[in-house]
Amino acid sequence: MRKNSSFFHLFLSLALLLGLTKPDPDPLQDYCIADNKNPQSFYINGAPCIDPKLAVSSHFTTSVLSKPGNTKDNPFGFNVTLTNTVNLPGLNTLGLSMARVDIASNGLVPPHLHPRASEVTICLQGLLLVGFVDTMNRVFTQQLKPGDSFVFPKSLVHFLYNYDSKAPAVALSGLNSQNPGAQIVSSFTSKSPIPIEILIKGFEMNDLDVAEIRKNLGG
Ligand SMILES: *[C@@H]1O[C@H](CO)[C@@H](O)[C@H](O)[C@H]1NC(C)=O
């Protein structure tokens, strides 16, 4: 009986572990360089590939992460540059992407989540306070200096704050999806506004508060 139950626990842990760490589906060939030239009249899950005979080294390289993003026009003072199938066509179907995160002094990448990816981030420059919230509402935070890394589990709300009031910060992230997606946790600025009654009840505030927050966030 005891043996059975420990076997069951092992089986369960393995199943959970495998299920939770899956990146995008495995490619069926060496690579599938995204075909960005021929506009498609149909939609598939990912991007179609070019003829593998036409593959060249430049399909597998990009310099987009070499340049700092402009943080001045962003109300929170951050700018994320992400590799994708357009600026790095060779990453199509490989189940990964990278992001350069520039954060102005005391700037914030506000609480957000990636529905399709876990993220590992390394602080390259500056001082960061990073953290995430788990589904039991526990918060895990850490201060990072250059060279320190932190992981954000898939789909959990997380943030990056530059707690240095004088210098900008730079972080580099790896994500285990070619298209991680990002959702900022702000119910106030969706494209077609969430009904005001929902915000008033959901956040226990009045209509003036909702209007002010919407205005501050530019929504
Ligand atoms: C991020 O930086 C790039 C490069 O400077 C700029 O073109 C882009 O508009 C910036 N994005 C935001 C949201 O400010």
Tab-separated table of C-alpha atoms and ligand atoms in Angstrom:
chain	number	residue	atom	x	y	z
A	1	MET	CA	0.000	0.000	0.000
A	2	ARG	CA	2.709	2.427	1.058
A	3	LYS	CA	4.832	1.468	-1.912
A	4	ASN	CA	1.882	2.041	-4.206
A	5	SER	CA	1.217	5.494	-2.900
A	6	SER	CA	4.838	6.650	-3.178
A	7	PHE	CA	4.903	5.313	-6.744
A	8	PHE	CA	1.730	7.259	-7.385
A	9	HIS	CA	3.309	10.427	-5.985
A	10	LEU	CA	6.397	9.990	-8.114
A	11	PHE	CA	4.227	9.438	-11.179
A	12	LEU	CA	2.137	12.498	-10.359
A	13	SER	CA	5.182	14.734	-9.789
A	14	LEU	CA	6.728	13.593	-13.057
A	15	ALA	CA	3.506	14.162	-14.968
A	16	LEU	CA	3.117	17.625	-13.442
A	17	LEU	CA	6.732	18.522	-14.034
A	18	LEU	CA	6.663	17.466	-17.670
A	19	GLY	CA	3.313	19.109	-18.272
A	20	LEU	CA	4.341	22.420	-16.752
A	21	THR	CA	7.722	22.806	-18.394
A	22	LYS	CA	6.746	22.131	-22.007
A	23	PRO	CA	7.868	24.876	-24.380
A	24	ASP	CA	6.348	25.306	-27.869
A	25	PRO	CA	5.918	22.005	-29.800
A	26	ASP	CA	9.132	20.464	-31.155
A	27	PRO	CA	9.982	21.269	-34.780
A	28	LEU	CA	9.730	18.369	-37.249
A	29	GLN	CA	12.824	19.473	-39.187
A	30	ASP	CA	16.157	21.240	-38.445
A	31	TYR	CA	14.566	24.645	-38.855
A	32	CYS	CA	11.609	26.426	-40.411
A	33	ILE	CA	12.760	29.911	-41.372
A	34	ALA	CA	9.759	32.228	-41.271
A	35	ASP	CA	8.537	33.253	-44.707
A	36	ASN	CA	7.921	36.979	-44.238
A	37	LYS	CA	7.838	37.871	-47.929
A	38	ASN	CA	4.808	35.993	-49.184
A	39	PRO	CA	1.684	37.254	-47.491
A	40	GLN	CA	-0.484	34.271	-46.628
A	41	SER	CA	-4.185	34.127	-47.267
A	42	PHE	CA	-4.603	31.475	-44.582
A	43	TYR	CA	-3.592	31.384	-40.936
A	44	ILE	CA	-1.574	28.622	-39.317
A	45	ASN	CA	-0.287	28.153	-35.764
A	46	GLY	CA	3.116	29.851	-36.265
A	47	ALA	CA	4.648	31.167	-39.487
A	48	PRO	CA	5.118	29.167	-42.730
A	49	CYS	CA	8.713	28.268	-43.686
A	50	ILE	CA	10.788	29.191	-46.693
A	51	ASP	CA	12.338	26.446	-48.838
A	52	PRO	CA	15.211	25.068	-46.656
A	53	LYS	CA	17.517	25.269	-49.728
A	54	LEU	CA	17.226	29.062	-49.530
A	55	ALA	CA	18.493	29.214	-45.902
A	56	VAL	CA	21.453	31.547	-45.277
A	57	SER	CA	23.312	32.531	-42.095
A	58	SER	CA	21.597	35.902	-41.855
A	59	HIS	CA	18.281	34.134	-41.177
A	60	PHE	CA	19.735	33.031	-37.839
A	61	THR	CA	21.118	36.340	-36.604
A	62	THR	CA	19.814	39.720	-35.521
A	63	SER	CA	21.180	42.947	-34.050
A	64	VAL	CA	17.855	44.207	-32.688
A	65	LEU	CA	18.960	43.608	-29.099
A	66	SER	CA	22.164	45.645	-29.529
A	67	LYS	CA	20.385	48.990	-29.466
A	68	PRO	CA	18.828	50.497	-26.335
A	69	GLY	CA	15.078	51.054	-26.525
A	70	ASN	CA	13.819	54.580	-25.954
A	71	THR	CA	12.279	54.769	-22.474
A	72	LYS	CA	11.271	58.467	-22.610
A	73	ASP	CA	7.890	58.104	-24.297
A	74	ASN	CA	6.675	55.367	-21.977
A	75	PRO	CA	4.691	56.481	-18.878
A	76	PHE	CA	6.429	53.818	-16.746
A	77	GLY	CA	9.910	54.463	-18.183
A	78	PHE	CA	10.615	51.111	-19.855
A	79	ASN	CA	11.068	49.721	-23.350
A	80	VAL	CA	11.126	46.036	-24.345
A	81	THR	CA	12.751	44.862	-27.579
A	82	LEU	CA	11.773	41.276	-28.440
A	83	THR	CA	13.115	38.887	-31.057
A	84	ASN	CA	10.385	37.393	-33.224
A	85	THR	CA	9.834	35.615	-36.545
A	86	VAL	CA	10.158	38.917	-38.444
A	87	ASN	CA	13.444	40.274	-37.016
A	88	LEU	CA	14.924	36.783	-36.496
A	89	PRO	CA	13.162	34.457	-39.016
A	90	GLY	CA	15.300	31.449	-37.997
A	91	LEU	CA	13.706	31.236	-34.543
A	92	ASN	CA	10.375	30.131	-36.030
A	93	THR	CA	9.276	26.793	-34.419
A	94	LEU	CA	12.299	26.700	-32.056
A	95	GLY	CA	10.207	27.517	-28.978
A	96	LEU	CA	12.272	30.423	-27.722
A	97	SER	CA	12.809	34.175	-27.902
A	98	MET	CA	14.880	36.858	-26.223
A	99	ALA	CA	14.032	40.277	-24.896
A	100	ARG	CA	16.112	43.327	-24.108
A	101	VAL	CA	14.553	45.377	-21.330
A	102	ASP	CA	15.665	48.987	-20.887
A	103	ILE	CA	14.419	50.718	-17.742
A	104	ALA	CA	14.995	54.396	-16.938
A	105	SER	CA	16.075	55.407	-13.416
A	106	ASN	CA	13.184	54.528	-11.068
A	107	GLY	CA	11.309	53.164	-14.082
A	108	LEU	CA	9.032	50.152	-13.804
A	109	VAL	CA	7.970	47.278	-16.041
A	110	PRO	CA	4.555	47.130	-14.370
A	111	PRO	CA	2.980	43.853	-13.202
A	112	HIS	CA	2.349	41.717	-16.294
A	113	LEU	CA	2.350	38.076	-17.394
A	114	HIS	CA	3.305	35.946	-20.382
A	115	PRO	CA	0.559	33.405	-21.161
A	116	ARG	CA	2.853	31.131	-23.185
A	117	ALA	CA	6.302	31.307	-21.572
A	118	SER	CA	8.449	31.111	-18.485
A	119	GLU	CA	11.169	33.735	-18.425
A	120	VAL	CA	14.734	33.845	-17.151
A	121	THR	CA	16.213	37.295	-16.844
A	122	ILE	CA	19.770	38.463	-16.239
A	123	CYS	CA	20.602	41.948	-15.036
A	124	LEU	CA	23.293	43.357	-17.333
A	125	GLN	CA	23.470	46.879	-15.983
A	126	GLY	CA	22.062	48.791	-13.018
A	127	LEU	CA	20.056	47.705	-9.976
A	128	LEU	CA	16.773	45.856	-10.287
A	129	LEU	CA	14.077	44.827	-7.861
A	130	VAL	CA	12.230	41.938	-9.521
A	131	GLY	CA	9.484	39.655	-8.323
A	132	PHE	CA	6.444	37.548	-9.066
A	133	VAL	CA	3.196	36.571	-7.339
A	134	ASP	CA	2.129	32.925	-7.201
A	135	THR	CA	-1.431	31.592	-7.294
A	136	MET	CA	-1.532	31.539	-3.477
A	137	ASN	CA	-0.853	35.299	-3.595
A	138	ARG	CA	2.650	34.939	-2.163
A	139	VAL	CA	5.203	37.433	-3.464
A	140	PHE	CA	8.802	36.457	-4.216
A	141	THR	CA	11.201	39.346	-4.758
A	142	GLN	CA	14.912	39.771	-5.204
A	143	GLN	CA	17.361	42.587	-5.789
A	144	LEU	CA	19.586	41.982	-8.804
A	145	LYS	CA	22.917	43.548	-9.629
A	146	PRO	CA	24.816	42.989	-12.887
A	147	GLY	CA	25.330	39.263	-13.472
A	148	ASP	CA	22.451	38.126	-11.221
A	149	SER	CA	19.551	36.143	-12.726
A	150	PHE	CA	15.944	35.420	-11.735
A	151	VAL	CA	13.198	33.207	-13.184
A	152	PHE	CA	9.546	34.115	-13.622
A	153	PRO	CA	7.368	30.982	-13.873
A	154	LYS	CA	4.990	30.762	-16.836
A	155	SER	CA	1.822	32.873	-16.666
A	156	LEU	CA	2.520	34.323	-13.207
A	157	VAL	CA	2.302	38.071	-12.635
A	158	HIS	CA	5.746	39.658	-12.363
A	159	PHE	CA	7.509	43.026	-12.431
A	160	LEU	CA	10.950	44.634	-12.826
A	161	TYR	CA	11.748	47.904	-11.077
A	162	ASN	CA	14.913	49.984	-11.418
A	163	TYR	CA	15.415	51.120	-7.829
A	164	ASP	CA	18.381	53.313	-8.754
A	165	SER	CA	17.175	56.917	-8.953
A	166	LYS	CA	20.172	58.042	-10.991
A	167	ALA	CA	21.147	55.397	-13.563
A	168	PRO	CA	19.248	53.377	-16.187
A	169	ALA	CA	19.147	49.568	-16.033
A	170	VAL	CA	19.349	46.898	-18.714
A	171	ALA	CA	18.172	43.289	-18.433
A	172	LEU	CA	18.185	40.471	-20.965
A	173	SER	CA	15.495	37.797	-20.858
A	174	GLY	CA	15.106	34.393	-22.444
A	175	LEU	CA	11.559	33.061	-22.924
A	176	ASN	CA	10.545	29.524	-23.855
A	177	SER	CA	8.116	30.455	-26.618
A	178	GLN	CA	8.656	32.079	-30.016
A	179	ASN	CA	5.595	34.177	-29.194
A	180	PRO	CA	5.332	34.528	-25.380
A	181	GLY	CA	2.581	37.166	-25.438
A	182	ALA	CA	2.342	39.832	-22.742
A	183	GLN	CA	-0.606	41.060	-20.751
A	184	ILE	CA	-0.193	44.071	-18.498
A	185	VAL	CA	-2.284	43.675	-15.366
A	186	SER	CA	-4.301	46.796	-15.851
A	187	SER	CA	-8.007	46.492	-16.302
A	188	PHE	CA	-8.213	50.224	-16.897
A	189	THR	CA	-6.757	50.619	-20.372
A	190	SER	CA	-8.149	47.822	-22.553
A	191	LYS	CA	-8.935	48.846	-26.138
A	192	SER	CA	-12.681	48.693	-25.651
A	193	PRO	CA	-13.066	49.775	-22.036
A	194	ILE	CA	-14.238	47.275	-19.432
A	195	PRO	CA	-17.692	48.436	-18.162
A	196	ILE	CA	-17.146	50.990	-15.393
A	197	GLU	CA	-19.493	49.074	-13.008
A	198	ILE	CA	-17.050	46.135	-13.140
A	199	LEU	CA	-14.098	48.351	-12.189
A	200	ILE	CA	-16.021	50.141	-9.425
A	201	LYS	CA	-17.091	46.842	-7.831
A	202	GLY	CA	-13.914	44.907	-8.654
A	203	PHE	CA	-11.561	47.469	-7.119
A	204	GLU	CA	-13.974	48.943	-4.558
A	205	MET	CA	-13.574	52.478	-5.838
A	206	ASN	CA	-15.852	55.179	-7.231
A	207	ASP	CA	-16.306	56.451	-10.783
A	208	LEU	CA	-13.989	59.443	-10.197
A	209	ASP	CA	-11.163	57.109	-9.107
A	210	VAL	CA	-11.682	54.977	-12.219
A	211	ALA	CA	-11.670	58.069	-14.444
A	212	GLU	CA	-8.486	59.379	-12.829
A	213	ILE	CA	-6.610	56.073	-13.165
A	214	ARG	CA	-7.721	55.745	-16.805
A	215	LYS	CA	-6.465	59.277	-17.466
A	216	ASN	CA	-3.110	58.660	-15.717
A	217	LEU	CA	-2.513	55.479	-17.711
A	218	GLY	CA	-3.522	57.138	-20.963
A	219	GLY	CA	-6.435	54.729	-21.459
B	1	LIG	C1	11.093	51.612	-27.856
B	1	LIG	O1	12.304	52.023	-28.430
B	1	LIG	C2	12.295	52.025	-29.850
B	1	LIG	C3	13.714	52.352	-30.310
B	1	LIG	O2	14.159	53.591	-29.775
B	1	LIG	C4	11.263	53.033	-30.339
B	1	LIG	O3	11.200	53.000	-31.761
B	1	LIG	C5	9.908	52.672	-29.779
B	1	LIG	O4	8.952	53.637	-30.127
B	1	LIG	C6	9.976	52.562	-28.254
B	1	LIG	N1	8.696	52.063	-27.759
B	1	LIG	C7	7.987	52.714	-26.852
B	1	LIG	C8	6.705	52.063	-26.432
B	1	LIG	O5	8.323	53.782	-26.355
